[in-house]
mmCIF file of C-alpha atoms in Angstrom:
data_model
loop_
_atom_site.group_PDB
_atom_site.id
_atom_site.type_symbol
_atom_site.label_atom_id
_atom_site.label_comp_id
_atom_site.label_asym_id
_atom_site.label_seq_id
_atom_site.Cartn_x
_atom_site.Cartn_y
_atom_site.Cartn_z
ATOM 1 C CA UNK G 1 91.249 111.953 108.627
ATOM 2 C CA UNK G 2 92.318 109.541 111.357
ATOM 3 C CA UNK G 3 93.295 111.513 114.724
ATOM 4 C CA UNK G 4 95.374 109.777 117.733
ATOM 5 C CA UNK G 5 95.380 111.712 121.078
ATOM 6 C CA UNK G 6 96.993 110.836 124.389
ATOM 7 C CA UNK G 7 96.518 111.148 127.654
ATOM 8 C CA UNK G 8 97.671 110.537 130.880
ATOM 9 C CA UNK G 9 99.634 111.650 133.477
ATOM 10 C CA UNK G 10 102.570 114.182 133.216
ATOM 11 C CA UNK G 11 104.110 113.062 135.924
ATOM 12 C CA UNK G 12 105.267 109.481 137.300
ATOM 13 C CA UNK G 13 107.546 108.475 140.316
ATOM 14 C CA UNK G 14 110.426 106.418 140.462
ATOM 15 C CA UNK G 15 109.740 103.135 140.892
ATOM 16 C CA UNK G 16 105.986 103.183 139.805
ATOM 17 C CA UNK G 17 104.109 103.111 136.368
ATOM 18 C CA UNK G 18 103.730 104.885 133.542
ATOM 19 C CA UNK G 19 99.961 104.419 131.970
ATOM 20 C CA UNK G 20 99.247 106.418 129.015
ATOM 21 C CA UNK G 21 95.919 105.499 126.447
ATOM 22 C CA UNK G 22 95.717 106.625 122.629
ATOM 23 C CA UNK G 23 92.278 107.732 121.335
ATOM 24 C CA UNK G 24 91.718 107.633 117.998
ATOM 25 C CA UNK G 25 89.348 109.152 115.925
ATOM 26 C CA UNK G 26 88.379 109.670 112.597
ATOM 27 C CA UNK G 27 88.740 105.731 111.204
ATOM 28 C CA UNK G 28 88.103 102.720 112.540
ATOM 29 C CA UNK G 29 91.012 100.391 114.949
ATOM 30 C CA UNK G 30 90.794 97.332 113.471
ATOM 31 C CA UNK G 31 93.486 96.255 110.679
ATOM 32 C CA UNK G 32 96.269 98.197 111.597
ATOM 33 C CA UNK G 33 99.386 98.560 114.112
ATOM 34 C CA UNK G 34 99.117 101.014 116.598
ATOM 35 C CA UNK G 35 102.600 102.240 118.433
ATOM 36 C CA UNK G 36 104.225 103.352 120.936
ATOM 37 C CA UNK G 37 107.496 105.881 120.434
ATOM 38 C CA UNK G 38 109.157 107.696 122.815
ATOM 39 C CA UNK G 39 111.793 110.789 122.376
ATOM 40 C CA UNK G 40 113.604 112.026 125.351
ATOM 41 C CA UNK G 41 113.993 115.636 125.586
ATOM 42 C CA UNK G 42 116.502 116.654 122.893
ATOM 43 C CA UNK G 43 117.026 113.050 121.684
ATOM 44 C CA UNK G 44 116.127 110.751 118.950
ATOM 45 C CA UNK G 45 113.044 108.448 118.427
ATOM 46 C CA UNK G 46 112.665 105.210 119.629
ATOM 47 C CA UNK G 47 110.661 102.683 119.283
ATOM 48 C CA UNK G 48 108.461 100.850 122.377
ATOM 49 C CA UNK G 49 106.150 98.656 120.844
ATOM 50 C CA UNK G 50 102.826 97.914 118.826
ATOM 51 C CA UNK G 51 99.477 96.041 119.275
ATOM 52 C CA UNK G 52 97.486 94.832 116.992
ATOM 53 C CA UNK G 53 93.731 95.252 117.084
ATOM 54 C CA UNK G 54 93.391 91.334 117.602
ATOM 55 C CA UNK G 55 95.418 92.090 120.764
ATOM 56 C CA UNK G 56 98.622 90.496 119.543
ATOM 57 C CA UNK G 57 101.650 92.484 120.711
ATOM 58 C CA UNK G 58 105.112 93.009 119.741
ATOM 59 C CA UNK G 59 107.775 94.853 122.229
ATOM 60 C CA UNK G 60 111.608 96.192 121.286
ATOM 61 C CA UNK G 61 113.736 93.771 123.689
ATOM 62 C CA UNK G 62 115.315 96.709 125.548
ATOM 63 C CA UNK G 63 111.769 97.411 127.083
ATOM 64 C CA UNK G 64 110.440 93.876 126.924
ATOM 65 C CA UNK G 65 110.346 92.748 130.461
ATOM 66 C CA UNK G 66 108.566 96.389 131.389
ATOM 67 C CA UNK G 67 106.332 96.992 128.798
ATOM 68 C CA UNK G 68 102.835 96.270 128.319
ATOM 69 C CA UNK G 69 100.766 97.350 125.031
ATOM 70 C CA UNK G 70 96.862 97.076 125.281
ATOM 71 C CA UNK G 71 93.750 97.854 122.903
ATOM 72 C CA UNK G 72 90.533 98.344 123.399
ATOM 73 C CA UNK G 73 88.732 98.077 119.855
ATOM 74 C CA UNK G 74 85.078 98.761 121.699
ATOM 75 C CA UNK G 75 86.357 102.685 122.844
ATOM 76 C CA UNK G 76 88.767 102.846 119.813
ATOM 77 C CA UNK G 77 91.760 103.137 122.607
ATOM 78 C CA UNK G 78 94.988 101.495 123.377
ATOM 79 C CA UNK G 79 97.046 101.465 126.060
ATOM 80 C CA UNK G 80 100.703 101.109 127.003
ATOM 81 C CA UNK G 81 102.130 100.446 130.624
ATOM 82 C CA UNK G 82 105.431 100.536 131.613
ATOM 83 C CA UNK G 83 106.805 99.898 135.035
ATOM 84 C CA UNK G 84 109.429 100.420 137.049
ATOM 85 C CA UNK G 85 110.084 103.308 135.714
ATOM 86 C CA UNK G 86 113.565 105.525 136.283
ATOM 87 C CA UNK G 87 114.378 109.183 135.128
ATOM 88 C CA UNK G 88 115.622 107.473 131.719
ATOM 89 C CA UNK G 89 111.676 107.210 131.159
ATOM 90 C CA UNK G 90 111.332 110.680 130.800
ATOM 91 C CA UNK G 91 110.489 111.423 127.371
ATOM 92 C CA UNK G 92 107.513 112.710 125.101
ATOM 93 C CA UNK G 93 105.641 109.721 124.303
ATOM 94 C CA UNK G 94 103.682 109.514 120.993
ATOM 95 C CA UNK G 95 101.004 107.034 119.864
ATOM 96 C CA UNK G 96 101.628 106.375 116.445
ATOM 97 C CA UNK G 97 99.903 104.188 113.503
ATOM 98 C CA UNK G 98 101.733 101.871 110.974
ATOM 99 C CA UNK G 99 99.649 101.734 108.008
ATOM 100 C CA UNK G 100 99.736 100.030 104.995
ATOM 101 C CA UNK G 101 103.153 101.470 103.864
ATOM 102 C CA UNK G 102 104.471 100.003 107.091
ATOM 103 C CA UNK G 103 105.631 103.876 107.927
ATOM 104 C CA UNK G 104 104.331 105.778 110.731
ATOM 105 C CA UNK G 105 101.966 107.781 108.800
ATOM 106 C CA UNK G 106 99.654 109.181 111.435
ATOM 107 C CA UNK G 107 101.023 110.441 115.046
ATOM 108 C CA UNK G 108 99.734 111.877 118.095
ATOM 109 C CA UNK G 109 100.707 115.354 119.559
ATOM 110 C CA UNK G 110 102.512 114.033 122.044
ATOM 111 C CA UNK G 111 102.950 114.016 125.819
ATOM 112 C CA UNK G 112 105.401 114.617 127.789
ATOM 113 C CA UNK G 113 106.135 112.183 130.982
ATOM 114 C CA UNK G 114 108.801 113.042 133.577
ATOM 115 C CA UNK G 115 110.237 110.769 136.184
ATOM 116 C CA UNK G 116 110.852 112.393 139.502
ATOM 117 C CA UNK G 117 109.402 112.119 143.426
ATOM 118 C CA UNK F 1 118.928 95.083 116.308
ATOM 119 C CA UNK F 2 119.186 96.523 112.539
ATOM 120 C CA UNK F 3 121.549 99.964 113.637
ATOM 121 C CA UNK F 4 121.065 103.220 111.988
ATOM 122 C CA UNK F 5 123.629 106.009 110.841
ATOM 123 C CA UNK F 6 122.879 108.970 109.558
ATOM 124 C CA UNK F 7 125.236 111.714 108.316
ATOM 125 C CA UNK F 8 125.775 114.489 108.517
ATOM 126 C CA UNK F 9 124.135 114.887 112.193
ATOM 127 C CA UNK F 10 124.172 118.409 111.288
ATOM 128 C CA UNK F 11 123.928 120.730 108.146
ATOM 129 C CA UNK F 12 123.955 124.334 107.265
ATOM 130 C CA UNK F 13 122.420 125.523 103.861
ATOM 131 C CA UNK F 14 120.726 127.989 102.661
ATOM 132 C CA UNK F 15 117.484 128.445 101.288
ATOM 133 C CA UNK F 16 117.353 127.177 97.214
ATOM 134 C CA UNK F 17 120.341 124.854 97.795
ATOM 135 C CA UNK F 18 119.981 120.951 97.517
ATOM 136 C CA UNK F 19 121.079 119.196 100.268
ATOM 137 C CA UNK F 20 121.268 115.018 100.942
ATOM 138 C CA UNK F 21 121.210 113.202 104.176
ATOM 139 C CA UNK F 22 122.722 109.523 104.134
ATOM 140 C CA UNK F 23 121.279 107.048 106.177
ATOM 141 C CA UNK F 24 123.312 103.429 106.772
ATOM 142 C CA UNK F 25 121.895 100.824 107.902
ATOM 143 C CA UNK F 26 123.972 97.730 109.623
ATOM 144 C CA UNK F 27 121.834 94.900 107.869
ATOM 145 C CA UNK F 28 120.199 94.635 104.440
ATOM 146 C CA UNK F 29 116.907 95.966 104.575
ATOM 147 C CA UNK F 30 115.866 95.753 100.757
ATOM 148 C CA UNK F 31 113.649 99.212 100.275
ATOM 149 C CA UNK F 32 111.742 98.838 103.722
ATOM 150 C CA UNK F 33 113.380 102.742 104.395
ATOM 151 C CA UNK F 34 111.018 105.594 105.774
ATOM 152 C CA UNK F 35 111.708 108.971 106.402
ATOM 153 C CA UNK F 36 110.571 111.596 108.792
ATOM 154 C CA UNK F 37 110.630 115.073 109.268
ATOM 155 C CA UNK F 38 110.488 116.671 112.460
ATOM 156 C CA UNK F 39 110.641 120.415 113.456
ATOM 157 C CA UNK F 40 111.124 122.401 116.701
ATOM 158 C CA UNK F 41 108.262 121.336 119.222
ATOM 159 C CA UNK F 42 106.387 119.234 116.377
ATOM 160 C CA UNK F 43 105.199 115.638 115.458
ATOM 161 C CA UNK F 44 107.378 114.051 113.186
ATOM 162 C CA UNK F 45 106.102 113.614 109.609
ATOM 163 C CA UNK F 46 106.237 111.207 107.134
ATOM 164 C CA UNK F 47 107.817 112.308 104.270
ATOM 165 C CA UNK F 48 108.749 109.392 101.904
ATOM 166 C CA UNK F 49 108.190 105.602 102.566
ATOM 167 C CA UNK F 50 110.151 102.917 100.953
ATOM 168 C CA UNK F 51 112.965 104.269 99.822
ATOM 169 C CA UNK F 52 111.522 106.785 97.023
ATOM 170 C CA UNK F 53 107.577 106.813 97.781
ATOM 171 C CA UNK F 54 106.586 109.779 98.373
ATOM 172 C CA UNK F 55 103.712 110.428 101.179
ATOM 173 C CA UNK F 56 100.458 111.866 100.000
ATOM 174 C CA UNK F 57 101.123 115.981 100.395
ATOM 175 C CA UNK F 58 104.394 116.137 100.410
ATOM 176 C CA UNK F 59 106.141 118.551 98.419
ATOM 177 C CA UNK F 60 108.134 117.074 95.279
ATOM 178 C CA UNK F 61 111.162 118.793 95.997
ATOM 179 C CA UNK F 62 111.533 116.173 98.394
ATOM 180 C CA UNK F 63 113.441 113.074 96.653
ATOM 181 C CA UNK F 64 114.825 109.493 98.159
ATOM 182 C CA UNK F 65 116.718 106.861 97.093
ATOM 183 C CA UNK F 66 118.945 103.624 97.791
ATOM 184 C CA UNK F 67 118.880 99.699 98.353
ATOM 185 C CA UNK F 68 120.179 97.461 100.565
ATOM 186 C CA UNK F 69 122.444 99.282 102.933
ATOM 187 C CA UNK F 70 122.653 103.093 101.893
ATOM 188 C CA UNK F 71 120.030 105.609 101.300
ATOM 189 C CA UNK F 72 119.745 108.996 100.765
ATOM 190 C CA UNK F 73 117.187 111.830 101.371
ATOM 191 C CA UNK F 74 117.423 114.774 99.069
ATOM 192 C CA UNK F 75 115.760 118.021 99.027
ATOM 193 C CA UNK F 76 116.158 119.975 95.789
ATOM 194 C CA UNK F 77 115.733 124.005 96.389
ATOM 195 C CA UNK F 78 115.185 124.169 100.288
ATOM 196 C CA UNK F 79 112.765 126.218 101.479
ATOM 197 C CA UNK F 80 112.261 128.110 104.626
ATOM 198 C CA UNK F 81 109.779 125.455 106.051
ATOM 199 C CA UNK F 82 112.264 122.653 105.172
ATOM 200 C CA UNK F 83 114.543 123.507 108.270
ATOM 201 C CA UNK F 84 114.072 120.533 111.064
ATOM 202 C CA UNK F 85 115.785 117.934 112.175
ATOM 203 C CA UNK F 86 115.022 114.139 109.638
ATOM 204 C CA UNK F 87 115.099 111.086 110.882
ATOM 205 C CA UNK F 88 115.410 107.653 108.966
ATOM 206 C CA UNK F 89 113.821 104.576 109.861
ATOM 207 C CA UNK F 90 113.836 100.618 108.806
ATOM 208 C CA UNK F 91 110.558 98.845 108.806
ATOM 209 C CA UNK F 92 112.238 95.810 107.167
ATOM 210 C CA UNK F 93 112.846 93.833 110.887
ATOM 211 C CA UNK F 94 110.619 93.755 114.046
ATOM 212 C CA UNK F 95 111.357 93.579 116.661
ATOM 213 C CA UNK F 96 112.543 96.991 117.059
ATOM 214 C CA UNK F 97 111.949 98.954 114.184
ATOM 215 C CA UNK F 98 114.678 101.572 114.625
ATOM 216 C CA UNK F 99 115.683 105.069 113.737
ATOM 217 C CA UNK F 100 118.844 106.959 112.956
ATOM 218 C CA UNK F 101 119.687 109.631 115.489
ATOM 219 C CA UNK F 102 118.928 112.443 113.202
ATOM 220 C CA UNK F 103 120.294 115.166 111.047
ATOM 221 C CA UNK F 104 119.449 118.562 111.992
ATOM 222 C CA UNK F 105 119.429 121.163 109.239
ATOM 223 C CA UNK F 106 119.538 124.641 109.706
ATOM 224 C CA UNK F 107 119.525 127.743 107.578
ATOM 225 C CA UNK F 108 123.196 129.050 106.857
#
């Protein structure tokens, strides 16, 4: 059973970035998309971007010019960076994998991020 | 951007009723339709990819259906555990993939 886990730090200033990695366990990087979702507390999901394990990377357009998706296929990890960040950053962030179905079929727990000095 | 609209954004029901959530989308998106289920605190779930698929270990009360522009989840005989908030989302145009804004059902 494939696992995802993030990690990172729970709190970010204004201004600075937000760096959070996925772990993932239980099946093997390569061949799929591996996301990066957001939900602001009491909000809706949306969508940040995906890598792909050759390193090719897709952004939503809202978050382009900020955003930054890496993987790492030799730890099983990817990353995502975002910068600049404001208190409209604060959200849980999940690591998520599109599989075959093109769904989100496996997620991370979840962690949440908050803006503020 | 391929927009999202889900109604109702909220429901009451009661446990053993059947209950549908709508989801529009602004642009033809064939079948490419997913939807999630997400409760208090929790991951979401997949519950039902392409339209009608349903994901492995999901229950079969759970039902969906549409093409093109309108879809509709369905959930035949709720059940306590079926009380969360569902979320639909396109994986027919990237970039962004995009979800509705959710409809939160709650017991009656």
């Amino acid at each position: 059973q494939v696992q995802l886990q993030e990690s990172g730090p729970g709190l970010v200033k204004p201004s600075e970035t937000l760096s959070l990695t996925c772990t993932v366990s239980g099946g093997s990087i390569s061949n799929y998309y591996w996301n990066w979702i957001r939900q602001p507390p009491g909000k809706g999901l949306e969508w940040i971007g995906y890598v792909y394990n050759s390193g090719s990377t897709i952004y939503s357009p809202s978050l382009k010019s900020r955003v930054a998706i890496s993987v790492d296929t030799s730890t099983n990890q990817f990353s995502l960076n975002l910068s600049s960040v404001t208190a409209a950053d604060t959200a849980v962030y999940y690591c998520a994998r599109r599989g075959r179905t093109n769904a989100f079929d496996f997620w991370g727990q979840g962690t949440m991020v908050t803006v503020s000095s | 951007d391929i927009q999202m609209t889900q109604s109702p954004s909220s429901l009451s029901a009661s446990v053993g009723d059947r209950v549908t959530i709508t989801c529009r989308t602004s642009h033809i998106i064939s079948r490419y339709l997913n939807w999630y289920q997400q409760k208090p605190g929790e991951v979401p779930k997949l519950l039902i990819y392409d339209t009608s698929k349903l994901q492995s270990g999901v229950p079969s009360r759970f039902s969906g259906s549409g093409s093109g522009t309108d879809f509709t989840l369905t959930i035949s005989g709720l059940q306590p555990e079926d009380f969360a908030t569902y979320y639909c989302q396109q994986s027919y145009s990237v970039p962004p993939y995009t979800f509705g804004q959710g409809t939160k059902l709650d017991i009656k």
